[in-house]
Tab-separated table of N, CA and C in Angstrom:
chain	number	residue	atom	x	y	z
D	1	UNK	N	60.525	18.067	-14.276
D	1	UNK	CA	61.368	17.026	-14.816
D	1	UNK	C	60.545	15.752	-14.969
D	2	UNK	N	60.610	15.318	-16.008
D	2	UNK	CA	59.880	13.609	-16.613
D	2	UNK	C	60.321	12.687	-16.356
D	3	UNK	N	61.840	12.956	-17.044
D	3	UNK	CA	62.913	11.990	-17.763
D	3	UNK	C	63.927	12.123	-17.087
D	4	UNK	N	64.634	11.081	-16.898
D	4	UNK	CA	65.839	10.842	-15.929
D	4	UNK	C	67.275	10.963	-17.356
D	5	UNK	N	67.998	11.349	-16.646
D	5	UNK	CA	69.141	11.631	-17.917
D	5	UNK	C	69.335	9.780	-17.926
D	6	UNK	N	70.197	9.659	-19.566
D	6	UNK	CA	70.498	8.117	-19.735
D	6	UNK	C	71.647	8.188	-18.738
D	7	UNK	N	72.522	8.820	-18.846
D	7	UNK	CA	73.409	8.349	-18.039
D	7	UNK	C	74.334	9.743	-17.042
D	8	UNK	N	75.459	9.287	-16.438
D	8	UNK	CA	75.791	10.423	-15.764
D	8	UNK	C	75.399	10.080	-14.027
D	9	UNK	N	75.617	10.958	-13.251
D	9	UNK	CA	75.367	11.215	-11.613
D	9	UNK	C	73.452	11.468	-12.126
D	10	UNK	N	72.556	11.300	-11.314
D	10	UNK	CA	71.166	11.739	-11.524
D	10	UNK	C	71.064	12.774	-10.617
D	11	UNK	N	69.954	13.719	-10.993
D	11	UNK	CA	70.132	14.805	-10.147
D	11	UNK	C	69.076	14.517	-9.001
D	12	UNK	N	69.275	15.687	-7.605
D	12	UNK	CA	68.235	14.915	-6.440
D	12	UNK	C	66.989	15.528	-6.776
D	13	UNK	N	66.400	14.975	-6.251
D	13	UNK	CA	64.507	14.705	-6.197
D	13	UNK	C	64.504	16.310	-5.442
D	14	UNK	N	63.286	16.897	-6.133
D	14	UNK	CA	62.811	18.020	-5.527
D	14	UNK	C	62.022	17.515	-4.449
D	15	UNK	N	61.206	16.781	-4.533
D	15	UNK	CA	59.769	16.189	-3.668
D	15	UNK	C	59.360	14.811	-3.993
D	16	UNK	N	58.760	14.001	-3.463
D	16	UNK	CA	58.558	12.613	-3.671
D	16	UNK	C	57.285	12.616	-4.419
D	17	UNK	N	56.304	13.959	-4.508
D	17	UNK	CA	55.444	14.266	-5.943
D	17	UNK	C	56.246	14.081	-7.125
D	18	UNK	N	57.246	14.952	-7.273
D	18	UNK	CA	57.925	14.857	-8.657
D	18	UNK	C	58.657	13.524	-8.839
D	19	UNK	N	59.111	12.304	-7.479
D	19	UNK	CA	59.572	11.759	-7.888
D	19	UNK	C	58.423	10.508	-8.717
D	20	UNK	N	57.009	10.805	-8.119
D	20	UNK	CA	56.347	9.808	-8.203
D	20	UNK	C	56.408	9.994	-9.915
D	21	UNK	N	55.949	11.435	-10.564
D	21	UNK	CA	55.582	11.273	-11.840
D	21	UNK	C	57.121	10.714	-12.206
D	22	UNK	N	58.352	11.082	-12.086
D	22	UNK	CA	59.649	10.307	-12.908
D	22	UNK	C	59.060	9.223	-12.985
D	23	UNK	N	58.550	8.032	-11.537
D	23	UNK	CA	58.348	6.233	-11.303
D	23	UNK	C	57.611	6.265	-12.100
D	24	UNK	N	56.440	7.179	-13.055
D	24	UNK	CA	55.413	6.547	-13.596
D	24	UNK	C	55.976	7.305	-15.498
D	25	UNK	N	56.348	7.988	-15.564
D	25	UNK	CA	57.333	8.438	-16.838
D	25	UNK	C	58.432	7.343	-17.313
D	26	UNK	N	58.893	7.158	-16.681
D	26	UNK	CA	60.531	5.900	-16.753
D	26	UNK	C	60.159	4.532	-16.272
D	27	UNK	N	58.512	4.121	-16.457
D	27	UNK	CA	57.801	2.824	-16.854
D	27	UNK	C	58.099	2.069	-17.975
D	28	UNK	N	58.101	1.034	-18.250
D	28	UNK	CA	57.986	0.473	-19.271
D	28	UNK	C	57.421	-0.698	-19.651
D	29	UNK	N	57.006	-1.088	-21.149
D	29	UNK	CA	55.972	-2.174	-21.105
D	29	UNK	C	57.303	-3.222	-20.981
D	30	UNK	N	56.246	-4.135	-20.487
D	30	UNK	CA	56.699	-5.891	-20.208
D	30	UNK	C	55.359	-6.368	-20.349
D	31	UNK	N	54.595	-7.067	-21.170
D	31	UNK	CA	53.673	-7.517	-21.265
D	31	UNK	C	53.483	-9.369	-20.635
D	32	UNK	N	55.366	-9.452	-20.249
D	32	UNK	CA	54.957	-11.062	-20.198
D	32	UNK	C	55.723	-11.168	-18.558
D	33	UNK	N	55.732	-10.443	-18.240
D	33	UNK	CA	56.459	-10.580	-16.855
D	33	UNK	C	55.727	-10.523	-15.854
D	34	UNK	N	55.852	-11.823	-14.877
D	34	UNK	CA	54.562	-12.230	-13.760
D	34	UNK	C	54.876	-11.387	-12.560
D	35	UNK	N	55.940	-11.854	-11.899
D	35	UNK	CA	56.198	-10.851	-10.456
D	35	UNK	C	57.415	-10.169	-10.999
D	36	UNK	N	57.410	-9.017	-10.029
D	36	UNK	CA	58.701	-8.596	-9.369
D	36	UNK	C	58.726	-8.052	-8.269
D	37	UNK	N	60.198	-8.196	-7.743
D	37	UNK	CA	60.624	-7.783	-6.576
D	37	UNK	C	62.035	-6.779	-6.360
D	38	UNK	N	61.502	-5.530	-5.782
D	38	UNK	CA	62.818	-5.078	-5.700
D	38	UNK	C	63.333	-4.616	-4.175
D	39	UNK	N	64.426	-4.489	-4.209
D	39	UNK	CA	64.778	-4.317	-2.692
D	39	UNK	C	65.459	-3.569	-2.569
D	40	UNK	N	65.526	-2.309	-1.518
D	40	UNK	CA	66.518	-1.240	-1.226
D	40	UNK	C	66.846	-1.526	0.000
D	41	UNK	N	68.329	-2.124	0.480
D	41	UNK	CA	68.937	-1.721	1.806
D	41	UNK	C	69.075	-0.961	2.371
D	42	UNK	N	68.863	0.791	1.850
D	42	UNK	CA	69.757	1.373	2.388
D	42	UNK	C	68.515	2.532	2.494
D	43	UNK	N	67.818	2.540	2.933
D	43	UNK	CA	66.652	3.539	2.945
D	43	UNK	C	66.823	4.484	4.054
D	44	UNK	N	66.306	5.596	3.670
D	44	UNK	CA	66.502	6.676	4.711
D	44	UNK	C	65.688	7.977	4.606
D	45	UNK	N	64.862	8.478	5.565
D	45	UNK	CA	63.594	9.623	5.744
D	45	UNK	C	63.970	9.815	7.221
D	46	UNK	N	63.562	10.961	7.450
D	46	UNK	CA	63.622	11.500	8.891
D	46	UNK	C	62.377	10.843	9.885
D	47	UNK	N	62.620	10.833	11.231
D	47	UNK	CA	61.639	10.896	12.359
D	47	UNK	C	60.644	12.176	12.346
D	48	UNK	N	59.319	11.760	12.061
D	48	UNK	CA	58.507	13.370	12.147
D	48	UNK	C	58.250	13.762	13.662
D	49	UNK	N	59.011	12.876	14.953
D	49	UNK	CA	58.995	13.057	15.881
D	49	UNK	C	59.975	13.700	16.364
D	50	UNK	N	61.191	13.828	15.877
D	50	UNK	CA	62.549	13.753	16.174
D	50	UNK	C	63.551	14.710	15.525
D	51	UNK	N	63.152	14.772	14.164
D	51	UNK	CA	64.016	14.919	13.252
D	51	UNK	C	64.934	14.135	12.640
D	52	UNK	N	65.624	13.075	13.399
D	52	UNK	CA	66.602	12.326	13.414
D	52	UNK	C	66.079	11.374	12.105
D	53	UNK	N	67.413	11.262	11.317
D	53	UNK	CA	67.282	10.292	10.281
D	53	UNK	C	66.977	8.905	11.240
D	54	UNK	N	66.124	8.686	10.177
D	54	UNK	CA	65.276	7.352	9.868
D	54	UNK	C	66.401	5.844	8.937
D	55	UNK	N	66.837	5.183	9.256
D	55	UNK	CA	66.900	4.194	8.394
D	55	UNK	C	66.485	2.793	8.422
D	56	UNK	N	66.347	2.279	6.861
D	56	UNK	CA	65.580	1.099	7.186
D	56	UNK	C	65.594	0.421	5.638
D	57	UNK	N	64.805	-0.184	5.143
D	57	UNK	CA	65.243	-1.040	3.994
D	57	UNK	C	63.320	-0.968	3.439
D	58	UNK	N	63.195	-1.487	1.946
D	58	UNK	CA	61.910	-1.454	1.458
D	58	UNK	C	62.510	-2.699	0.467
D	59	UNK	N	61.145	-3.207	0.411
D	59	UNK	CA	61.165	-4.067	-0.609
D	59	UNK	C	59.359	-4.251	-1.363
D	60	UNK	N	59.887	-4.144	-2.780
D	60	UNK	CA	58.849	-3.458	-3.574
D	60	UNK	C	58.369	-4.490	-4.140
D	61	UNK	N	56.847	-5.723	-4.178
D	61	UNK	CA	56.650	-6.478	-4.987
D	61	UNK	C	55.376	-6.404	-5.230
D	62	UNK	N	55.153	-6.979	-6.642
D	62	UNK	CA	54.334	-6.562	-7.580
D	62	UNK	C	54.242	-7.088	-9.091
D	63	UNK	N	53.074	-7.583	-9.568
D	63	UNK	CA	52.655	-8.627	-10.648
D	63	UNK	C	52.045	-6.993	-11.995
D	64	UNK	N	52.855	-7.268	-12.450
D	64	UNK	CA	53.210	-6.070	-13.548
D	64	UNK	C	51.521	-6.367	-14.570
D	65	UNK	N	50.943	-5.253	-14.610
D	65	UNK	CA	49.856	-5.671	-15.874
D	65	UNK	C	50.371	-5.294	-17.055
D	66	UNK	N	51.381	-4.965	-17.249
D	66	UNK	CA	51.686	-4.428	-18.957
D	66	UNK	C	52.832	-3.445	-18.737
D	67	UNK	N	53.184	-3.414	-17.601
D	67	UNK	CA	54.548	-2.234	-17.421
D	67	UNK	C	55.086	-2.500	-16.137
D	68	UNK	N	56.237	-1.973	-16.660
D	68	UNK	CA	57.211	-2.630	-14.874
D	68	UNK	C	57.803	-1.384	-14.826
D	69	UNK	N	58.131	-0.946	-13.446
D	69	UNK	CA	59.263	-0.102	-12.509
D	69	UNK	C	60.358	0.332	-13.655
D	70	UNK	N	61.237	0.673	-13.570
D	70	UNK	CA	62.399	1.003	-14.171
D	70	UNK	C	63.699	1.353	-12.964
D	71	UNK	N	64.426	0.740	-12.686
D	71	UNK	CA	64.869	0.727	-11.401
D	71	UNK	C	65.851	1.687	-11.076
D	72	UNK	N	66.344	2.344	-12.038
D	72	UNK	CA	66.727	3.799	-11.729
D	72	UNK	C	66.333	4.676	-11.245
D	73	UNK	N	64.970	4.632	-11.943
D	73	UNK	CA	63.529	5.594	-11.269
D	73	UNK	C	62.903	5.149	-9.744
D	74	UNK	N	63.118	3.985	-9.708
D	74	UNK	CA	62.618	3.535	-8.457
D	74	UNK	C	63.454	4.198	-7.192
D	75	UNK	N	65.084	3.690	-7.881
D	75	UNK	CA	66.121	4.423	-6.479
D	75	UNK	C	65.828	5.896	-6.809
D	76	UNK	N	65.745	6.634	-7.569
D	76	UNK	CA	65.624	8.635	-7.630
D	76	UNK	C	64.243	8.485	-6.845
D	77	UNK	N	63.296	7.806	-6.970
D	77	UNK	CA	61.725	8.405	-6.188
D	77	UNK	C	61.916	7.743	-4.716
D	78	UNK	N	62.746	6.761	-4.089
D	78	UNK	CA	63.013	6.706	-2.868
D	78	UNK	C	63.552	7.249	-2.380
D	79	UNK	N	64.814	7.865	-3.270
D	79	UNK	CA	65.964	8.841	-2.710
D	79	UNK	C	65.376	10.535	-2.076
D	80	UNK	N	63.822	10.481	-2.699
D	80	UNK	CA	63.025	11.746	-2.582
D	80	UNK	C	62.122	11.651	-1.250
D	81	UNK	N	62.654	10.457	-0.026
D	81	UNK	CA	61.851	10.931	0.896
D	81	UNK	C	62.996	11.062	1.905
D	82	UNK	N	64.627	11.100	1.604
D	82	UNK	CA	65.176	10.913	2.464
D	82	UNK	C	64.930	12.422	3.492
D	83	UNK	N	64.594	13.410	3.221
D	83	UNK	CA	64.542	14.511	3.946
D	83	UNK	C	63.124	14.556	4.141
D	84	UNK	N	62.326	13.974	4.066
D	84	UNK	CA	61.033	13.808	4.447
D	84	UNK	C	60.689	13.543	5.803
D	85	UNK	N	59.730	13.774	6.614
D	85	UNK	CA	58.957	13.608	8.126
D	85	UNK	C	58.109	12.425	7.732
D	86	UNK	N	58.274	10.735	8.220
D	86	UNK	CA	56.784	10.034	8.080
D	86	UNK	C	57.298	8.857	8.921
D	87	UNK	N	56.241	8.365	9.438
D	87	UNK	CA	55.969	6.720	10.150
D	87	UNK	C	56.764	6.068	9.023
D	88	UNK	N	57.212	4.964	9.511
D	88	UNK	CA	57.067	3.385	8.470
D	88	UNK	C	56.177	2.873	7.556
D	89	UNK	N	54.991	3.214	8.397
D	89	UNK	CA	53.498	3.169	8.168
D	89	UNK	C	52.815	3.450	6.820
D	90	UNK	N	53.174	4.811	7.221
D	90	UNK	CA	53.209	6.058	6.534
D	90	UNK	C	53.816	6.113	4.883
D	91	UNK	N	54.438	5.456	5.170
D	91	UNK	CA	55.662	5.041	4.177
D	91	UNK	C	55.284	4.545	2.523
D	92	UNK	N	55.110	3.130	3.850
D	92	UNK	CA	54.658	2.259	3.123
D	92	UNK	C	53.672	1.876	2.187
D	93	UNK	N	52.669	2.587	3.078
D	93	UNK	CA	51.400	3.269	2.085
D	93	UNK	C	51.647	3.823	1.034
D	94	UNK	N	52.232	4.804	1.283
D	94	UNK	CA	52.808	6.232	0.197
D	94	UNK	C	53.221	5.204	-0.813
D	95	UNK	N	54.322	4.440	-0.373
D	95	UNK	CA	55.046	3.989	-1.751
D	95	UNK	C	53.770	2.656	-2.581
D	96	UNK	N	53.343	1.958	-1.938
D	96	UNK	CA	52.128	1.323	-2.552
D	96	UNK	C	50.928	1.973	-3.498
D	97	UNK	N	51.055	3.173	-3.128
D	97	UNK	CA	49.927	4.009	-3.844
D	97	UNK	C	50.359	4.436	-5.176
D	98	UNK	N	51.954	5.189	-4.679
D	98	UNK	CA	52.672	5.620	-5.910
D	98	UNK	C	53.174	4.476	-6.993
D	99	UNK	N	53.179	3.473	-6.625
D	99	UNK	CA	53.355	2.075	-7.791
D	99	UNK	C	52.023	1.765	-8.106
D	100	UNK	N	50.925	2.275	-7.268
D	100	UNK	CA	49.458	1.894	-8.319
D	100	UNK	C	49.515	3.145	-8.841
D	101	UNK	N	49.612	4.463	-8.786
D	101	UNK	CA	49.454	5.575	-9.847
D	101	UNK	C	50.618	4.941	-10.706
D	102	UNK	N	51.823	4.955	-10.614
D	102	UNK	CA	52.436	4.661	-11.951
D	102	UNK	C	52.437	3.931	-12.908
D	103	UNK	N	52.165	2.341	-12.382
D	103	UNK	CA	51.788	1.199	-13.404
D	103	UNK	C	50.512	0.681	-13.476
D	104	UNK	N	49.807	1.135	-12.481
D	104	UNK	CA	48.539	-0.131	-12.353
D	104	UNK	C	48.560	-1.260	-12.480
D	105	UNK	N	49.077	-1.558	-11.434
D	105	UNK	CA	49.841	-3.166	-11.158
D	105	UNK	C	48.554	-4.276	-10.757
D	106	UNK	N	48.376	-5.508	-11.089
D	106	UNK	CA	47.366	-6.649	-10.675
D	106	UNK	C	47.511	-6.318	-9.354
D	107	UNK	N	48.192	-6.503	-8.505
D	107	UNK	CA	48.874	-6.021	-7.408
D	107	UNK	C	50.590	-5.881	-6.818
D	108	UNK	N	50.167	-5.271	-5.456
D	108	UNK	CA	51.669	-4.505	-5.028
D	108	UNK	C	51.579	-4.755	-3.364
């Protein structure tokens, strides 16, 4: 899957691989837009210690070089670690990496 349907319920994330290519597919140019910031309250991945859901909040910022997020895509590729095992840490990384594979951002 690439493309996120236009509209409708979205379907769930196989893996936070597939969700990364959707974040970098459902990009789009903005050539004049300096920062952004996005924020999820409601975040949720398991303890790889525990099992036990994880919750916690992310907030995504980042000086766009020619393409920005698409924020549909952003909530489907977060929604793809909720059954996932990782640190905070862990996380955080992951999702920093996957916004430099998708846009190649000045920075994130």
């Amino acid at each position: 899957m690439s493309k996120l349907p236009s509209s409708g319920p979205l379907p769930r994330p196989h893996s936070p691989d597939e969700a990364r290519d959707v974040l970098k597919d459902e990009s789009f140019p903005a050539p004049d837009v300096q920062r952004i910031t996005l924020e999820a309250r409601e975040f949720t991945a398991l303890c790889p210690r525990t099992g036990q859901p994880d919750f916690g909040s992310v907030e995504i910022e980042y000086e766009p070089a020619g393409r920005c997020l698409e924020s549909k895509a952003v909530k489907y590729y977060l929604w793809s670690f909720r059954d996932q095992g990782a640190f905070c840490e862990t996380l955080a990384a992951r999702i920093a990496d996957d916004v430099v594979y998708a846009i190649a951002p000045t920075w994130v």
